[in-house]
Amino acid sequence: MKNKKILVYGLGKTGLSAIDALGDDNTLYVYDDDPSHFDLAEGLPVYDGEAIDFVIKSPSIPLDQGILPELEERGIPVLSDIEVAYRISECENFLAITGTNGKTTVTDLLYHLLIDGGKVAYVGGNIGIGILPIAKRAGKDDILVIECSSFQLETIDEFKPKVAILTNITEDHLDHHKSVDSYRESKKNIYKNQGEGDYLILNIDDPYLAMTGEELESPLVVSTTPIQQDGAYRDGDKLYLVLGGETIYLMDRDEMLLVGDHNVRNALEASLAAYIMGVDVESIRNTLMSYRGKDHRMEYVAAIGGVDAYNDSKGTNPDSTDVALASFSRPVRLLAGGYDKGSDFKELFKRHHEGIAGLYLFGETKSIMEEEAREEGVRNIHVFETMEEATEEALDDSEEGDILLLSPACASWDQFKSYEERGDRFKALILEKRS
C-alpha cells in the first residue's frame, strides 16, 4: 500500500503501530479525542478536514464517536487494523480467532503449537503488539495468528482468514455495540468472506454457535462430547481430531497441564487449527503437555496458609468468571468488580451462590453487583473501594482449603490501565503476604 492519504484515529497501540507500518509510503494525518496524545505522533499533522482515502481507527472507538459519523457521511471508509493488515501483507495464511471468552488462550496456544511444530509464525492483534508491522514483515508462506475483537471485526470488508475460530458468543460490550445482535454480527464477520479452501472452526458446546453451525455448510466443530462430523472432540478421558473423515487420537485429558473443561475446548480448537496447518500430532501432544497458559487466565499465584490464590484478571465479563468458578470444587473467596460495561450478573450469582464462601466487591460496579448477589442468595458479601482493600479482607477471612480467586467479571478501566496491570497488582499483593 503506497501513496495513500490516511487518517490514523486514536493514538494507542493500534494507532502507533499503524504509523510505524504505513508512515514511510503514505501521507498520514492523526487525530485523537484526547489532544494530549498528539505528542505521541512524532510531529505528524493533526487532521483538519483534509481529503483522505480512508480512516484506520483504534478498535475501542465506537463508530458513532467524535468525527467518525461526519467522515462516514462523506463516504470515507473506516477500517480496522486487521482489515488493513490483510490488504498490505503478502502472507497467505491468516489464522483468526475471536469469541467472548477463550480467544486469548486459543491464540497464544496456537502460536506455540505452530512454533514448536517448526512453522514460521507471528502473533498479534488484540493480543501482544499491533498486527500491522507484523503483517508487513511476514512472508507469503509464513503464518499470522491474530486475536480479533468484536471492535476490530465490525469494520472489515475484504479480510479473509484461511482458518477462523469462534470460541463462543455470549453477551458482552453492550456499551459499545448497543445490542446483543450487533455484537454477534460483528463476531460472525470473521468468516463472512471465507470460501473454498478455508476452514471455520466452531465450538458447538456454545448454544448460539451450535445453532449458527446448522445454518452453515460443513464447518469444523469442536465439542467435549463425541461428534459425527469433521472437527475435534473429547470422549471420556481421550481427545480426538477428525479431518477428512479420519479420526486421529490426540492424547489423554490428564496429560494436559491446563485445568477446566473450557481449556479442553481451547486446546481442541488450537490443535485442530495447527493440524490443518501441517503440524504433526506428536508435536501437538508434546506442546499440550508443557503449555501452562497465559498470565492472568486462571494463573496459579501461590499458597498462603493452605489457601490457593489464582489470578484470573482476564475474567472481564460474567461468562468468563462463570467458567473460572466452575473449575473449582472447593470453597471460593471471590474478588470481583470494576468498570461497568452494562453486564447483568444475576445468572452468575444464581449459578454459584453455594460455592462462593465470600464475595469481595470493589470498583465502579460494586453496588450493582452487591444488589444482584443478595437477590440470588450469595451470603458473606463485603464491599470496598479498591481491589487492594478487598484482597486484604479476603485473605484475612480465608480458611485452610479455600480458593482465593480474582476473577472480576468486569473490565479494569475504572482503576487500572489494563487487566494486566490489575492482575500484576494482585499477584504482588499475594506474594508480599506470602513473604
mmCIF file of C-alpha atoms in Angstrom, residues 2-338:
data_model
loop_
_atom_site.group_PDB
_atom_site.id
_atom_site.type_symbol
_atom_site.label_atom_id
_atom_site.label_comp_id
_atom_site.label_asym_id
_atom_site.label_seq_id
_atom_site.Cartn_x
_atom_site.Cartn_y
_atom_site.Cartn_z
ATOM 1 C CA LYS A 2 1.599 3.244 -1.181
ATOM 2 C CA ASN A 3 0.748 6.884 -1.852
ATOM 3 C CA LYS A 4 -2.462 6.841 0.173
ATOM 4 C CA LYS A 5 -3.732 9.658 2.376
ATOM 5 C CA ILE A 6 -4.682 8.011 5.655
ATOM 6 C CA LEU A 7 -6.173 9.299 8.895
ATOM 7 C CA VAL A 8 -4.984 7.410 11.958
ATOM 8 C CA TYR A 9 -7.752 7.927 14.521
ATOM 9 C CA GLY A 10 -6.639 7.100 18.066
ATOM 10 C CA LEU A 11 -3.042 7.070 19.247
ATOM 11 C CA GLY A 12 -2.906 3.969 21.402
ATOM 12 C CA LYS A 13 -1.233 0.667 20.499
ATOM 13 C CA THR A 14 -3.128 0.319 17.216
ATOM 14 C CA GLY A 15 -2.576 3.900 16.077
ATOM 15 C CA LEU A 16 1.138 3.897 16.812
ATOM 16 C CA SER A 17 1.613 0.549 15.060
ATOM 17 C CA ALA A 18 -0.222 1.974 12.033
ATOM 18 C CA ILE A 19 2.158 4.921 11.951
ATOM 19 C CA ASP A 20 5.098 2.515 12.154
ATOM 20 C CA ALA A 21 3.830 0.288 9.339
ATOM 21 C CA LEU A 22 2.331 2.844 6.951
ATOM 22 C CA GLY A 23 4.234 6.068 7.544
ATOM 23 C CA ASP A 24 7.113 5.563 5.097
ATOM 24 C CA ASP A 25 4.996 5.018 1.991
ATOM 25 C CA ASN A 26 1.891 7.101 2.646
ATOM 26 C CA THR A 27 0.751 10.533 3.814
ATOM 27 C CA LEU A 28 -0.569 10.242 7.361
ATOM 28 C CA TYR A 29 -2.759 12.525 9.454
ATOM 29 C CA VAL A 30 -3.570 11.837 13.092
ATOM 30 C CA TYR A 31 -6.485 12.552 15.371
ATOM 31 C CA ASP A 32 -7.383 11.647 18.947
ATOM 32 C CA ASP A 33 -10.260 12.711 21.136
ATOM 33 C CA ASP A 34 -7.663 13.483 23.795
ATOM 34 C CA PRO A 35 -5.411 16.259 22.359
ATOM 35 C CA SER A 36 -2.688 15.444 24.893
ATOM 36 C CA HIS A 37 -1.962 12.329 22.840
ATOM 37 C CA PHE A 38 -0.889 14.304 19.769
ATOM 38 C CA ASP A 39 2.660 14.427 21.100
ATOM 39 C CA LEU A 40 2.859 10.656 20.575
ATOM 40 C CA ALA A 41 2.533 11.117 16.810
ATOM 41 C CA GLU A 42 6.117 12.257 16.242
ATOM 42 C CA GLY A 43 5.234 15.538 14.530
ATOM 43 C CA LEU A 44 2.619 14.174 12.103
ATOM 44 C CA PRO A 45 -0.041 16.719 11.144
ATOM 45 C CA VAL A 46 -3.280 16.746 13.108
ATOM 46 C CA TYR A 47 -6.270 16.089 10.832
ATOM 47 C CA ASP A 48 -8.208 19.225 9.943
ATOM 48 C CA GLY A 49 -10.632 18.163 7.216
ATOM 49 C CA GLU A 50 -8.105 17.248 4.500
ATOM 50 C CA ALA A 51 -9.069 14.885 1.659
ATOM 51 C CA ILE A 52 -8.183 11.305 2.695
ATOM 52 C CA ASP A 53 -8.578 7.805 1.250
ATOM 53 C CA PHE A 54 -9.601 6.032 4.427
ATOM 54 C CA VAL A 55 -9.536 6.057 8.238
ATOM 55 C CA ILE A 56 -7.840 3.420 10.361
ATOM 56 C CA LYS A 57 -9.373 3.679 13.811
ATOM 57 C CA SER A 58 -8.368 2.283 17.174
ATOM 58 C CA PRO A 59 -10.637 -0.690 17.960
ATOM 59 C CA SER A 60 -12.307 0.676 21.090
ATOM 60 C CA ILE A 61 -13.547 3.889 19.421
ATOM 61 C CA PRO A 62 -17.285 3.449 18.647
ATOM 62 C CA LEU A 63 -18.410 4.268 15.124
ATOM 63 C CA ASP A 64 -20.716 6.993 16.446
ATOM 64 C CA GLN A 65 -17.975 8.808 18.369
ATOM 65 C CA GLY A 66 -16.108 12.017 17.607
ATOM 66 C CA ILE A 67 -15.587 12.837 13.935
ATOM 67 C CA LEU A 68 -16.387 9.339 12.620
ATOM 68 C CA PRO A 69 -20.071 9.995 11.754
ATOM 69 C CA GLU A 70 -19.060 13.065 9.736
ATOM 70 C CA LEU A 71 -16.378 11.094 7.865
ATOM 71 C CA GLU A 72 -18.791 8.279 7.072
ATOM 72 C CA GLU A 73 -21.314 10.804 5.739
ATOM 73 C CA ARG A 74 -18.596 11.934 3.337
ATOM 74 C CA GLY A 75 -18.209 8.338 2.124
ATOM 75 C CA ILE A 76 -14.753 7.850 3.625
ATOM 76 C CA PRO A 77 -14.162 4.181 4.564
ATOM 77 C CA VAL A 78 -13.473 3.480 8.236
ATOM 78 C CA LEU A 79 -11.269 0.388 8.594
ATOM 79 C CA SER A 80 -9.772 -1.662 11.401
ATOM 80 C CA ASP A 81 -6.123 -2.629 11.704
ATOM 81 C CA ILE A 82 -6.814 -6.269 10.797
ATOM 82 C CA GLU A 83 -8.518 -5.181 7.576
ATOM 83 C CA VAL A 84 -5.557 -3.010 6.597
ATOM 84 C CA ALA A 85 -3.120 -5.751 7.645
ATOM 85 C CA TYR A 86 -4.830 -8.167 5.273
ATOM 86 C CA ARG A 87 -4.561 -5.664 2.407
ATOM 87 C CA ILE A 88 -0.874 -4.843 2.879
ATOM 88 C CA SER A 89 0.501 -8.328 3.634
ATOM 89 C CA GLU A 90 1.772 -10.871 1.124
ATOM 90 C CA CYS A 91 1.113 -13.600 3.712
ATOM 91 C CA GLU A 92 -1.445 -16.173 2.559
ATOM 92 C CA ASN A 93 -2.007 -17.815 5.940
ATOM 93 C CA PHE A 94 -4.081 -15.621 8.238
ATOM 94 C CA LEU A 95 -5.454 -17.591 11.218
ATOM 95 C CA ALA A 96 -8.065 -15.523 13.082
ATOM 96 C CA ILE A 97 -9.576 -16.234 16.483
ATOM 97 C CA THR A 98 -12.498 -14.484 18.153
ATOM 98 C CA GLY A 99 -15.100 -15.143 20.824
ATOM 99 C CA THR A 100 -16.375 -13.641 24.049
ATOM 100 C CA ASN A 101 -14.065 -15.805 26.150
ATOM 101 C CA GLY A 102 -11.117 -18.080 25.460
ATOM 102 C CA LYS A 103 -9.778 -16.280 22.404
ATOM 103 C CA THR A 104 -6.533 -15.139 24.024
ATOM 104 C CA THR A 105 -5.703 -18.629 25.306
ATOM 105 C CA VAL A 106 -6.505 -20.193 21.924
ATOM 106 C CA THR A 107 -4.444 -17.568 20.100
ATOM 107 C CA ASP A 108 -1.420 -17.973 22.345
ATOM 108 C CA LEU A 109 -1.616 -21.780 22.404
ATOM 109 C CA LEU A 110 -1.998 -21.966 18.615
ATOM 110 C CA TYR A 111 1.063 -19.772 18.173
ATOM 111 C CA HIS A 112 3.088 -22.072 20.443
ATOM 112 C CA LEU A 113 1.825 -25.173 18.622
ATOM 113 C CA LEU A 114 2.956 -23.701 15.303
ATOM 114 C CA ILE A 115 6.380 -22.571 16.553
ATOM 115 C CA ASP A 116 7.028 -25.881 18.318
ATOM 116 C CA GLY A 117 5.935 -27.615 15.112
ATOM 117 C CA GLY A 118 8.650 -25.852 13.096
ATOM 118 C CA LYS A 119 6.479 -23.228 11.388
ATOM 119 C CA VAL A 120 7.390 -19.587 10.856
ATOM 120 C CA ALA A 121 4.583 -17.841 12.711
ATOM 121 C CA TYR A 122 3.766 -14.429 14.177
ATOM 122 C CA VAL A 123 1.109 -13.437 16.702
ATOM 123 C CA GLY A 124 -0.628 -10.098 17.248
ATOM 124 C CA GLY A 125 -3.867 -8.159 17.008
ATOM 125 C CA ASN A 126 -5.852 -7.918 20.215
ATOM 126 C CA ILE A 127 -3.002 -9.777 21.952
ATOM 127 C CA GLY A 128 0.552 -8.519 22.315
ATOM 128 C CA ILE A 129 1.692 -5.962 19.746
ATOM 129 C CA GLY A 130 -0.239 -4.340 16.901
ATOM 130 C CA ILE A 131 -0.700 -6.535 13.846
ATOM 131 C CA LEU A 132 0.269 -4.048 11.111
ATOM 132 C CA PRO A 133 4.097 -4.102 11.391
ATOM 133 C CA ILE A 134 3.986 -7.905 11.648
ATOM 134 C CA ALA A 135 1.745 -8.232 8.603
ATOM 135 C CA LYS A 136 4.064 -6.010 6.585
ATOM 136 C CA ARG A 137 7.057 -8.173 7.528
ATOM 137 C CA ALA A 138 5.522 -11.654 7.115
ATOM 138 C CA GLY A 139 6.347 -13.677 4.013
ATOM 139 C CA LYS A 140 3.953 -15.475 1.683
ATOM 140 C CA ASP A 141 4.237 -18.883 3.377
ATOM 141 C CA ASP A 142 4.520 -17.608 6.949
ATOM 142 C CA ILE A 143 1.575 -17.830 9.339
ATOM 143 C CA LEU A 144 -0.124 -14.882 11.040
ATOM 144 C CA VAL A 145 -2.118 -15.763 14.176
ATOM 145 C CA ILE A 146 -4.483 -12.911 15.041
ATOM 146 C CA GLU A 147 -6.714 -12.459 18.060
ATOM 147 C CA CYS A 148 -9.677 -10.419 16.777
ATOM 148 C CA SER A 149 -12.007 -8.389 18.978
ATOM 149 C CA SER A 150 -15.574 -7.529 18.013
ATOM 150 C CA PHE A 151 -14.375 -3.922 17.714
ATOM 151 C CA GLN A 152 -11.871 -4.911 15.011
ATOM 152 C CA LEU A 153 -14.297 -7.173 13.159
ATOM 153 C CA GLU A 154 -17.177 -4.691 12.910
ATOM 154 C CA THR A 155 -15.497 -2.758 10.050
ATOM 155 C CA ILE A 156 -13.901 -5.497 7.954
ATOM 156 C CA ASP A 157 -14.528 -5.596 4.215
ATOM 157 C CA GLU A 158 -12.035 -7.893 2.450
ATOM 158 C CA PHE A 159 -10.449 -9.669 5.442
ATOM 159 C CA LYS A 160 -10.460 -13.410 4.713
ATOM 160 C CA PRO A 161 -8.649 -15.772 7.087
ATOM 161 C CA LYS A 162 -7.588 -19.232 5.951
ATOM 162 C CA VAL A 163 -8.692 -20.561 9.348
ATOM 163 C CA ALA A 164 -11.282 -18.796 11.506
ATOM 164 C CA ILE A 165 -12.062 -19.940 15.062
ATOM 165 C CA LEU A 166 -15.136 -18.870 17.027
ATOM 166 C CA THR A 167 -14.734 -19.914 20.668
ATOM 167 C CA ASN A 168 -18.179 -18.797 21.919
ATOM 168 C CA ILE A 169 -20.538 -15.830 21.756
ATOM 169 C CA THR A 170 -22.290 -14.542 24.863
ATOM 170 C CA GLU A 171 -23.410 -11.067 25.918
ATOM 171 C CA ASP A 172 -20.582 -8.535 26.223
ATOM 172 C CA HIS A 173 -19.520 -4.994 25.269
ATOM 173 C CA LEU A 174 -23.081 -3.674 25.070
ATOM 174 C CA ASP A 175 -21.716 -0.249 25.985
ATOM 175 C CA HIS A 176 -20.039 -0.261 22.557
ATOM 176 C CA HIS A 177 -22.325 -2.347 20.329
ATOM 177 C CA LYS A 178 -25.648 -1.230 21.892
ATOM 178 C CA SER A 179 -27.358 -4.609 21.306
ATOM 179 C CA VAL A 180 -26.605 -8.330 21.543
ATOM 180 C CA ASP A 181 -27.472 -8.795 17.855
ATOM 181 C CA SER A 182 -24.971 -6.133 16.785
ATOM 182 C CA TYR A 183 -22.279 -7.744 18.936
ATOM 183 C CA ARG A 184 -22.998 -11.201 17.480
ATOM 184 C CA GLU A 185 -22.916 -9.948 13.903
ATOM 185 C CA SER A 186 -19.545 -8.287 14.491
ATOM 186 C CA LYS A 187 -18.122 -11.570 15.765
ATOM 187 C CA LYS A 188 -19.552 -13.533 12.823
ATOM 188 C CA ASN A 189 -17.858 -11.188 10.371
ATOM 189 C CA ILE A 190 -14.743 -13.280 10.968
ATOM 190 C CA TYR A 191 -15.931 -15.839 8.401
ATOM 191 C CA LYS A 192 -18.129 -13.788 6.077
ATOM 192 C CA ASN A 193 -15.550 -13.713 3.246
ATOM 193 C CA GLN A 194 -14.335 -17.298 3.565
ATOM 194 C CA GLY A 195 -14.645 -19.636 0.598
ATOM 195 C CA GLU A 196 -13.284 -22.855 -0.859
ATOM 196 C CA GLY A 197 -10.074 -23.950 0.802
ATOM 197 C CA ASP A 198 -10.766 -22.022 4.015
ATOM 198 C CA TYR A 199 -11.720 -23.530 7.384
ATOM 199 C CA LEU A 200 -14.218 -22.398 10.017
ATOM 200 C CA ILE A 201 -13.946 -23.948 13.499
ATOM 201 C CA LEU A 202 -16.965 -23.587 15.815
ATOM 202 C CA ASN A 203 -17.358 -24.592 19.458
ATOM 203 C CA ILE A 204 -20.783 -26.259 19.372
ATOM 204 C CA ASP A 205 -20.892 -26.623 23.162
ATOM 205 C CA ASP A 206 -21.928 -22.972 22.923
ATOM 206 C CA PRO A 207 -25.712 -22.975 22.207
ATOM 207 C CA TYR A 208 -25.652 -19.966 19.905
ATOM 208 C CA LEU A 209 -22.747 -21.326 17.838
ATOM 209 C CA ALA A 210 -24.445 -24.718 17.663
ATOM 210 C CA MET A 211 -27.432 -23.027 16.002
ATOM 211 C CA THR A 212 -25.112 -20.973 13.803
ATOM 212 C CA GLY A 213 -23.310 -24.123 12.651
ATOM 213 C CA GLU A 214 -26.577 -25.678 11.472
ATOM 214 C CA GLU A 215 -27.024 -22.742 9.092
ATOM 215 C CA LEU A 216 -23.541 -23.080 7.546
ATOM 216 C CA GLU A 217 -22.091 -25.526 5.047
ATOM 217 C CA SER A 218 -19.761 -28.046 6.704
ATOM 218 C CA PRO A 219 -17.984 -26.093 9.438
ATOM 219 C CA LEU A 220 -15.464 -27.954 11.576
ATOM 220 C CA VAL A 221 -16.940 -28.406 15.046
ATOM 221 C CA VAL A 222 -15.404 -28.767 18.492
ATOM 222 C CA SER A 223 -17.150 -30.355 21.457
ATOM 223 C CA THR A 224 -16.461 -32.012 24.806
ATOM 224 C CA THR A 225 -18.725 -34.869 23.658
ATOM 225 C CA PRO A 226 -18.389 -37.157 20.586
ATOM 226 C CA ILE A 227 -19.300 -35.631 17.208
ATOM 227 C CA GLN A 228 -20.459 -37.044 13.873
ATOM 228 C CA GLN A 229 -18.544 -34.732 11.513
ATOM 229 C CA ASP A 230 -15.069 -33.286 10.993
ATOM 230 C CA GLY A 231 -13.637 -31.339 13.913
ATOM 231 C CA ALA A 232 -12.295 -32.270 17.347
ATOM 232 C CA TYR A 233 -13.862 -33.768 20.446
ATOM 233 C CA ARG A 234 -13.485 -35.355 23.864
ATOM 234 C CA ASP A 235 -14.769 -38.860 24.573
ATOM 235 C CA GLY A 236 -14.358 -39.709 28.245
ATOM 236 C CA ASP A 237 -10.725 -39.048 29.091
ATOM 237 C CA LYS A 238 -9.468 -39.084 25.495
ATOM 238 C CA LEU A 239 -9.162 -36.261 22.958
ATOM 239 C CA TYR A 240 -9.505 -36.739 19.201
ATOM 240 C CA LEU A 241 -9.175 -34.823 15.933
ATOM 241 C CA VAL A 242 -11.303 -35.659 12.879
ATOM 242 C CA LEU A 243 -10.372 -34.441 9.410
ATOM 243 C CA GLY A 244 -11.416 -35.820 6.044
ATOM 244 C CA GLY A 245 -13.451 -38.445 7.876
ATOM 245 C CA GLU A 246 -10.320 -39.817 9.591
ATOM 246 C CA THR A 247 -10.322 -39.937 13.404
ATOM 247 C CA ILE A 248 -6.925 -39.289 14.994
ATOM 248 C CA TYR A 249 -6.171 -39.922 18.675
ATOM 249 C CA LEU A 250 -4.551 -36.830 20.192
ATOM 250 C CA MET A 251 -3.926 -37.501 23.895
ATOM 251 C CA ASP A 252 -5.481 -38.303 27.268
ATOM 252 C CA ARG A 253 -7.065 -35.369 29.092
ATOM 253 C CA ASP A 254 -4.928 -35.770 32.214
ATOM 254 C CA GLU A 255 -1.742 -35.305 30.160
ATOM 255 C CA MET A 256 -2.623 -31.618 29.709
ATOM 256 C CA LEU A 257 -1.479 -29.061 32.272
ATOM 257 C CA LEU A 258 -4.405 -26.677 31.676
ATOM 258 C CA VAL A 259 -7.304 -27.009 34.122
ATOM 259 C CA GLY A 260 -11.048 -26.852 33.428
ATOM 260 C CA ASP A 261 -13.386 -28.119 30.699
ATOM 261 C CA HIS A 262 -13.175 -24.731 28.975
ATOM 262 C CA ASN A 263 -9.479 -25.339 28.423
ATOM 263 C CA VAL A 264 -10.217 -28.723 26.856
ATOM 264 C CA ARG A 265 -12.215 -26.862 24.221
ATOM 265 C CA ASN A 266 -9.486 -24.250 23.872
ATOM 266 C CA ALA A 267 -6.878 -26.979 23.347
ATOM 267 C CA LEU A 268 -9.031 -28.824 20.809
ATOM 268 C CA GLU A 269 -9.655 -25.661 18.785
ATOM 269 C CA ALA A 270 -5.985 -24.706 18.692
ATOM 270 C CA SER A 271 -4.846 -28.271 17.991
ATOM 271 C CA LEU A 272 -7.243 -28.670 15.078
ATOM 272 C CA ALA A 273 -6.026 -25.421 13.515
ATOM 273 C CA ALA A 274 -2.381 -26.427 13.998
ATOM 274 C CA TYR A 275 -3.040 -29.830 12.414
ATOM 275 C CA ILE A 276 -4.696 -28.143 9.429
ATOM 276 C CA MET A 277 -1.542 -26.054 9.032
ATOM 277 C CA GLY A 278 0.659 -29.139 8.913
ATOM 278 C CA VAL A 279 1.842 -29.641 12.499
ATOM 279 C CA ASP A 280 2.073 -33.365 13.308
ATOM 280 C CA VAL A 281 0.126 -34.933 16.160
ATOM 281 C CA GLU A 282 3.207 -35.880 18.206
ATOM 282 C CA SER A 283 4.381 -32.258 18.220
ATOM 283 C CA ILE A 284 0.891 -31.040 19.198
ATOM 284 C CA ARG A 285 0.771 -33.547 22.055
ATOM 285 C CA ASN A 286 4.192 -32.506 23.362
ATOM 286 C CA THR A 287 3.220 -28.831 23.405
ATOM 287 C CA LEU A 288 -0.063 -29.506 25.210
ATOM 288 C CA MET A 289 1.827 -31.499 27.856
ATOM 289 C CA SER A 290 4.006 -28.484 28.718
ATOM 290 C CA TYR A 291 1.806 -25.431 27.996
ATOM 291 C CA ARG A 292 0.812 -23.630 31.213
ATOM 292 C CA GLY A 293 -1.371 -20.898 29.758
ATOM 293 C CA LYS A 294 -1.187 -17.115 29.591
ATOM 294 C CA ASP A 295 -0.686 -14.865 32.574
ATOM 295 C CA HIS A 296 -3.919 -13.554 34.108
ATOM 296 C CA ARG A 297 -6.005 -16.515 32.877
ATOM 297 C CA MET A 298 -6.622 -18.916 35.781
ATOM 298 C CA GLU A 299 -2.989 -18.347 36.710
ATOM 299 C CA TYR A 300 -1.874 -20.044 39.916
ATOM 300 C CA VAL A 301 -0.057 -17.492 42.078
ATOM 301 C CA ALA A 302 0.864 -19.046 45.440
ATOM 302 C CA ALA A 303 -0.384 -20.831 48.541
ATOM 303 C CA ILE A 304 -0.717 -18.897 51.798
ATOM 304 C CA GLY A 305 -1.602 -20.891 54.917
ATOM 305 C CA GLY A 306 -3.361 -23.601 52.940
ATOM 306 C CA VAL A 307 -5.231 -21.109 50.724
ATOM 307 C CA ASP A 308 -4.513 -21.314 46.980
ATOM 308 C CA ALA A 309 -4.582 -17.957 45.177
ATOM 309 C CA TYR A 310 -5.466 -17.695 41.472
ATOM 310 C CA ASN A 311 -5.226 -14.674 39.192
ATOM 311 C CA ASP A 312 -7.975 -14.594 36.553
ATOM 312 C CA SER A 313 -7.833 -10.850 35.890
ATOM 313 C CA LYS A 314 -8.681 -11.588 32.227
ATOM 314 C CA GLY A 315 -12.125 -12.569 33.504
ATOM 315 C CA THR A 316 -13.665 -9.327 32.260
ATOM 316 C CA ASN A 317 -17.295 -10.469 31.881
ATOM 317 C CA PRO A 318 -19.725 -12.677 33.832
ATOM 318 C CA ASP A 319 -19.394 -15.665 31.499
ATOM 319 C CA SER A 320 -15.635 -15.764 31.934
ATOM 320 C CA THR A 321 -15.993 -15.669 35.723
ATOM 321 C CA ASP A 322 -18.677 -18.372 35.489
ATOM 322 C CA VAL A 323 -16.142 -20.657 33.786
ATOM 323 C CA ALA A 324 -13.491 -19.844 36.396
ATOM 324 C CA LEU A 325 -15.793 -20.623 39.326
ATOM 325 C CA ALA A 326 -16.916 -23.879 37.698
ATOM 326 C CA SER A 327 -13.297 -25.068 37.680
ATOM 327 C CA PHE A 328 -13.211 -25.438 41.488
ATOM 328 C CA SER A 329 -14.965 -27.826 43.860
ATOM 329 C CA ARG A 330 -13.517 -26.148 46.973
ATOM 330 C CA PRO A 331 -14.993 -23.016 48.658
ATOM 331 C CA VAL A 332 -14.080 -19.837 46.753
ATOM 332 C CA ARG A 333 -13.368 -16.371 48.112
ATOM 333 C CA LEU A 334 -14.205 -14.323 45.010
ATOM 334 C CA LEU A 335 -12.756 -10.871 44.293
ATOM 335 C CA ALA A 336 -14.928 -9.118 41.701
ATOM 336 C CA GLY A 337 -15.867 -5.717 40.321
ATOM 337 C CA GLY A 338 -14.543 -2.998 38.045
#
